[in-house]
CSV table of C-alpha atoms in Angstrom, one decimal:
chain,number,residue,atom,x,y,z
A,1,MET,CA,-1.9,-15.8,-31.4
A,2,LYS,CA,-2.4,-13.8,-28.3
A,3,THR,CA,-1.7,-10.1,-28.6
A,4,ALA,CA,-1.0,-9.5,-24.9
A,5,ILE,CA,0.0,-11.3,-21.8
A,6,VAL,CA,-0.4,-10.7,-18.1
A,7,ARG,CA,3.0,-10.3,-16.5
A,8,ALA,CA,2.7,-7.9,-13.6
A,9,ALA,CA,0.7,-7.9,-10.4
A,10,ARG,CA,1.5,-5.5,-7.6
A,11,VAL,CA,0.1,-5.0,-4.2
A,12,ALA,CA,0.0,-1.8,-2.1
A,13,VAL,CA,-1.3,-1.5,1.4
A,14,LEU,CA,-1.9,1.5,3.6
A,15,ALA,CA,-2.9,-0.3,6.7
A,16,ALA,CA,-0.9,-3.5,7.0
A,17,VAL,CA,2.3,-5.2,5.9
A,18,THR,CA,2.6,-5.3,2.2
A,19,VAL,CA,3.6,-8.1,-0.2
A,20,THR,CA,4.5,-8.1,-3.8
A,21,THR,CA,3.2,-10.9,-6.0
A,22,ALA,CA,4.0,-11.6,-9.6
A,23,LEU,CA,2.7,-14.1,-12.1
A,24,THR,CA,5.3,-16.6,-13.3
A,25,ALA,CA,7.4,-15.0,-16.1
A,26,THR,CA,10.1,-16.5,-18.2
A,27,ALA,CA,13.6,-14.9,-18.1
A,28,GLU,CA,13.8,-12.2,-20.7
A,29,ALA,CA,16.1,-9.3,-21.2
A,30,ALA,CA,15.0,-5.7,-21.9
A,31,THR,CA,15.3,-4.6,-25.5
A,32,PRO,CA,18.7,-3.1,-26.1
A,33,GLY,CA,18.6,0.6,-25.3
A,34,GLN,CA,15.7,0.4,-22.8
A,35,VAL,CA,16.3,1.4,-19.2
A,36,ILE,CA,14.2,-0.4,-16.7
A,37,ALA,CA,15.5,0.7,-13.3
A,38,GLY,CA,17.4,3.5,-11.6
A,39,THR,CA,17.9,5.1,-8.2
A,40,GLY,CA,14.5,5.0,-6.5
A,41,TRP,CA,12.5,3.7,-9.4
A,42,LYS,CA,11.8,0.5,-11.2
A,43,LEU,CA,9.6,-0.7,-14.1
A,44,SER,CA,7.7,-3.9,-14.3
A,45,GLY,CA,10.3,-5.3,-16.7
A,46,PRO,CA,12.2,-6.8,-18.3
A,47,ALA,CA,9.8,-9.7,-18.6
A,48,MET,CA,6.9,-7.3,-18.3
A,49,THR,CA,5.7,-3.9,-19.5
A,50,THR,CA,8.6,-1.7,-20.4
A,51,SER,CA,7.0,1.2,-22.3
A,52,LEU,CA,4.0,3.3,-23.1
A,53,SER,CA,2.9,3.6,-26.7
A,54,PRO,CA,1.9,7.1,-27.8
A,55,GLY,CA,-1.8,7.9,-27.8
A,56,THR,CA,-4.7,7.7,-25.3
A,57,TYR,CA,-5.4,5.2,-22.6
A,58,THR,CA,-8.9,5.3,-21.1
A,59,ILE,CA,-9.8,4.7,-17.5
A,60,GLU,CA,-13.1,2.9,-17.0
A,61,PHE,CA,-14.9,1.6,-13.9
A,62,ASP,CA,-16.2,-1.7,-12.8
A,63,SER,CA,-19.3,-0.3,-11.2
A,64,THR,CA,-21.2,2.9,-10.5
A,65,ALA,CA,-20.0,2.9,-6.9
A,66,ALA,CA,-16.4,2.7,-8.1
A,67,ARG,CA,-17.0,5.5,-10.6
A,68,THR,CA,-18.5,7.7,-7.9
A,69,ARG,CA,-15.8,7.1,-5.3
A,70,LEU,CA,-12.7,6.9,-7.4
A,71,THR,CA,-13.2,9.5,-10.1
A,72,PRO,CA,-11.7,12.5,-8.3
A,73,TYR,CA,-8.7,10.5,-7.2
A,74,LEU,CA,-8.0,8.9,-10.6
A,75,LYS,CA,-8.4,12.3,-12.3
A,76,LEU,CA,-5.6,13.6,-10.0
A,77,ALA,CA,-3.5,10.5,-10.7
A,78,ALA,CA,-4.1,10.8,-14.5
A,79,ALA,CA,-3.2,14.5,-14.6
A,80,ASN,CA,-0.1,14.0,-12.5
A,81,THR,CA,1.1,11.1,-14.7
A,82,GLN,CA,0.3,12.8,-18.0
A,83,LYS,CA,2.5,15.8,-17.1
A,84,LEU,CA,5.5,13.4,-17.1
A,85,THR,CA,4.6,11.2,-20.2
A,86,PRO,CA,4.5,13.5,-23.2
A,87,GLY,CA,2.7,12.0,-26.2
A,88,VAL,CA,0.7,9.7,-23.9
A,89,LYS,CA,-2.7,10.8,-22.6
A,90,PHE,CA,-4.9,9.4,-19.8
A,91,VAL,CA,-8.6,10.1,-19.9
A,92,VAL,CA,-11.0,9.3,-17.0
A,93,SER,CA,-14.3,8.3,-18.6
A,94,THR,CA,-17.7,7.7,-17.1
A,95,THR,CA,-17.9,4.3,-18.8
A,96,ILE,CA,-18.9,1.2,-16.7
A,97,GLN,CA,-16.9,-1.8,-18.0
A,98,ARG,CA,-17.0,-5.0,-16.0
A,99,ARG,CA,-13.5,-6.0,-15.0
A,100,VAL,CA,-12.1,-9.0,-16.8
A,101,THR,CA,-11.2,-11.5,-14.0
A,102,THR,CA,-9.0,-13.7,-16.1
A,103,GLY,CA,-6.6,-12.4,-18.8
A,104,CYS,CA,-6.4,-8.8,-19.9
A,105,GLN,CA,-8.7,-5.9,-20.0
A,106,LYS,CA,-9.5,-4.5,-23.5
A,107,SER,CA,-6.8,-2.7,-25.4
A,108,ARG,CA,-5.6,0.7,-24.1
A,109,THR,CA,-8.0,0.5,-21.1
A,110,LEU,CA,-7.4,0.8,-17.4
A,111,VAL,CA,-10.3,-0.6,-15.4
A,112,ALA,CA,-10.8,0.5,-11.7
A,113,SER,CA,-12.9,-1.5,-9.2
A,114,LEU,CA,-13.9,-0.9,-5.6
A,115,GLU,CA,-14.0,-4.1,-3.6
A,116,TYR,CA,-13.8,-5.3,0.0
A,117,ARG,CA,-10.3,-6.8,0.5
A,118,PRO,CA,-9.8,-7.6,-3.2
A,119,ILE,CA,-6.9,-10.0,-2.4
A,120,GLY,CA,-8.4,-11.2,0.9
A,121,LYS,CA,-6.2,-9.2,3.2
A,122,LYS,CA,-7.0,-6.2,5.4
A,123,GLY,CA,-6.1,-2.9,3.8
A,124,TYR,CA,-4.6,-4.3,0.6
A,125,SER,CA,-5.3,-2.9,-2.9
A,126,TRP,CA,-3.9,-4.3,-6.1
A,127,GLY,CA,-2.7,-3.0,-9.5
A,128,GLY,CA,-1.4,-4.9,-12.5
A,129,ASN,CA,-1.0,-4.7,-16.2
A,130,CYS,CA,-0.7,-6.6,-19.4
A,131,TYR,CA,1.8,-6.0,-22.2
A,132,ARG,CA,1.8,-6.5,-26.0
A,133,LEU,CA,3.7,-9.5,-27.0
A,134,THR,CA,5.2,-7.7,-30.0
A,135,ASP,CA,7.0,-4.9,-28.2
A,136,HIS,CA,6.3,-5.1,-24.4
A,137,SER,CA,4.4,-1.8,-24.5
A,138,LEU,CA,1.4,-1.4,-22.1
A,139,PHE,CA,-1.7,-3.2,-23.4
A,140,SER,CA,-4.1,-2.7,-20.5
A,141,GLY,CA,-4.2,-2.4,-16.8
A,142,VAL,CA,-6.4,-2.9,-13.7
A,143,MET,CA,-6.7,-1.3,-10.3
A,144,ARG,CA,-8.6,-3.0,-7.5
A,145,PHE,CA,-9.1,-0.7,-4.5
A,146,ASP,CA,-10.0,-1.9,-1.0
A,147,THR,CA,-13.3,-0.2,0.2
A,148,GLU,CA,-11.8,-0.1,3.7
A,149,TRP,CA,-9.6,2.8,2.7
A,150,TRP,CA,-12.7,5.0,2.7
A,151,TYR,CA,-14.1,3.9,6.1
A,152,PRO,CA,-14.3,6.8,8.5
A,153,HIS,CA,-10.9,7.3,10.3
A,154,TRP,CA,-9.4,4.2,8.6
A,155,PHE,CA,-5.9,5.7,8.5
A,156,SER,CA,-6.3,8.4,11.1
A,157,THR,CA,-8.7,10.5,13.0
A,158,THR,CA,-7.0,13.4,11.3
A,159,ALA,CA,-8.8,14.2,8.0
A,160,SER,CA,-5.6,15.6,6.3
A,161,THR,CA,-3.8,12.3,7.0
A,162,ASN,CA,-6.6,10.3,5.5
A,163,THR,CA,-6.5,12.6,2.5
A,164,TYR,CA,-2.8,12.2,1.7
A,165,LYS,CA,-2.8,8.5,2.3
A,166,ILE,CA,-5.7,7.8,-0.1
A,167,ARG,CA,-4.3,10.2,-2.8
A,168,ASN,CA,-0.9,8.6,-2.6
A,169,GLY,CA,-2.4,5.1,-2.6
A,170,VAL,CA,-4.6,5.6,-5.6
A,171,THR,CA,-1.7,7.1,-7.7
A,172,HIS,CA,0.5,4.3,-6.5
A,173,GLU,CA,-1.9,1.7,-7.9
A,174,PHE,CA,-2.3,3.7,-11.1
A,175,GLY,CA,1.5,3.6,-11.4
A,176,HIS,CA,1.4,-0.2,-11.2
A,177,ALA,CA,-1.4,-0.3,-13.8
A,178,ILE,CA,0.8,1.5,-16.3
A,179,GLY,CA,4.1,-0.3,-15.7
A,180,LEU,CA,5.8,1.0,-12.6
A,181,GLY,CA,7.1,-1.5,-10.0
A,182,HIS,CA,8.2,-1.2,-6.4
A,183,PRO,CA,11.7,0.3,-6.1
A,184,ASN,CA,12.5,-1.3,-2.7
A,185,LYS,CA,16.1,-2.4,-2.5
A,186,ASP,CA,18.4,-4.1,0.1
A,187,LEU,CA,20.0,-0.9,1.1
A,188,ASN,CA,21.6,-2.1,4.3
A,189,HIS,CA,22.9,-5.3,2.6
A,190,ASP,CA,21.4,-7.7,5.1
A,191,GLY,CA,20.2,-10.0,2.4
A,192,VAL,CA,16.5,-8.9,2.8
A,193,VAL,CA,14.5,-6.3,0.9
A,194,ARG,CA,12.2,-4.9,3.5
A,195,ASP,CA,9.1,-2.7,3.6
A,196,TYR,CA,9.9,1.0,3.2
A,197,GLU,CA,13.5,0.1,2.3
A,198,CYS,CA,13.8,2.6,-0.5
A,199,PRO,CA,16.2,5.5,-1.4
A,200,LEU,CA,15.0,8.8,0.0
A,201,ASN,CA,14.4,12.1,-1.8
A,202,LYS,CA,16.3,15.2,-0.6
A,203,ASP,CA,13.3,16.1,1.6
A,204,LYS,CA,13.5,12.6,3.2
A,205,SER,CA,10.3,11.4,1.6
A,206,ARG,CA,10.2,7.9,0.0
A,207,PRO,CA,9.3,7.4,-3.7
A,208,LEU,CA,5.6,7.2,-4.2
A,209,MET,CA,6.0,3.7,-5.6
A,210,CYS,CA,7.9,2.5,-2.5
A,211,SER,CA,6.2,-0.5,-0.9
A,212,PRO,CA,4.0,-0.5,1.1
A,213,ASN,CA,3.5,3.2,0.4
A,214,GLY,CA,5.5,6.4,0.0
A,215,GLY,CA,5.1,9.8,-1.4
A,216,VAL,CA,4.5,13.2,0.0
A,217,VAL,CA,3.2,12.9,3.6
A,218,THR,CA,1.0,16.0,3.7
A,219,SER,CA,-2.3,16.7,2.0
A,220,THR,CA,-0.6,19.4,0.0
A,221,GLY,CA,1.1,17.7,-2.9
A,222,ALA,CA,-0.2,14.2,-2.0
A,223,GLY,CA,-0.9,12.1,-5.1
A,224,ASN,CA,2.1,13.5,-6.9
A,225,TYR,CA,5.1,11.5,-7.9
A,226,THR,CA,8.4,12.4,-6.2
A,227,PRO,CA,11.6,13.4,-8.0
A,228,LEU,CA,12.8,9.8,-7.6
A,229,ASP,CA,9.7,8.4,-9.4
A,230,VAL,CA,9.9,10.8,-12.3
A,231,PRO,CA,12.7,9.0,-14.3
A,232,GLY,CA,10.7,5.8,-14.3
A,233,LEU,CA,7.8,7.6,-16.0
A,234,LYS,CA,10.1,9.2,-18.5
A,235,ALA,CA,11.7,5.8,-19.2
A,236,LEU,CA,8.3,4.3,-20.0
A,237,VAL,CA,8.0,7.0,-22.8
A,238,THR,CA,11.5,6.9,-24.1
A,239,ASN,CA,11.8,3.1,-24.0
A,240,TYR,CA,9.1,2.9,-26.7
A,241,GLN,CA,11.6,4.0,-29.4
A,242,TYR,CA,13.7,0.9,-28.7
A,243,ARG,CA,10.8,-1.6,-28.9
């Protein structure tokens, strides 16, 4: 019997229109007591990852190039996430682990790769996860980053703009890899959930997990979750008791 199953796939883009894709999932309800969505946040559930199990998740890399380029950004993402997930630790290793292209990565591992247009579209990066069949806790995750993000002046000729967009983008994909989804919602009730259609923080910023991209829009504080994202991370921790 399989111990885990792929259920979530998320796409983030910082240079073009975004889409969200998901592998076919059967209709399932969240475990009683679990909370999977709120104002400005949403988990991958209920038919997907709904919690983080206590202990350590290790971040590994698909290549030496990915390790060199992504390590500082993923260390920031891991540190910012760990502050909000007591009992759960994220360690950025130096290990090179080839990404599994079908099925799940090895248990309690998040594998990061650096690829040219990983889903075939300009500017798109991808993050997804697998959950344990027994309790829907995170089994493993993957992050596939578009090399174009690091091209000179890809986002802007202003260095600070490039910095905040990449930091936010990497943490956004990290969020998908551990179980966070896009919180976009039909706020204007026109029947369509659109890009950037997300509740706003008090400072008018969008949640970091907003599609196609949100978060703090200055280099200072970029890569951090916003107040609207925080309850989602806390839910991933507290939901585990209701597994």
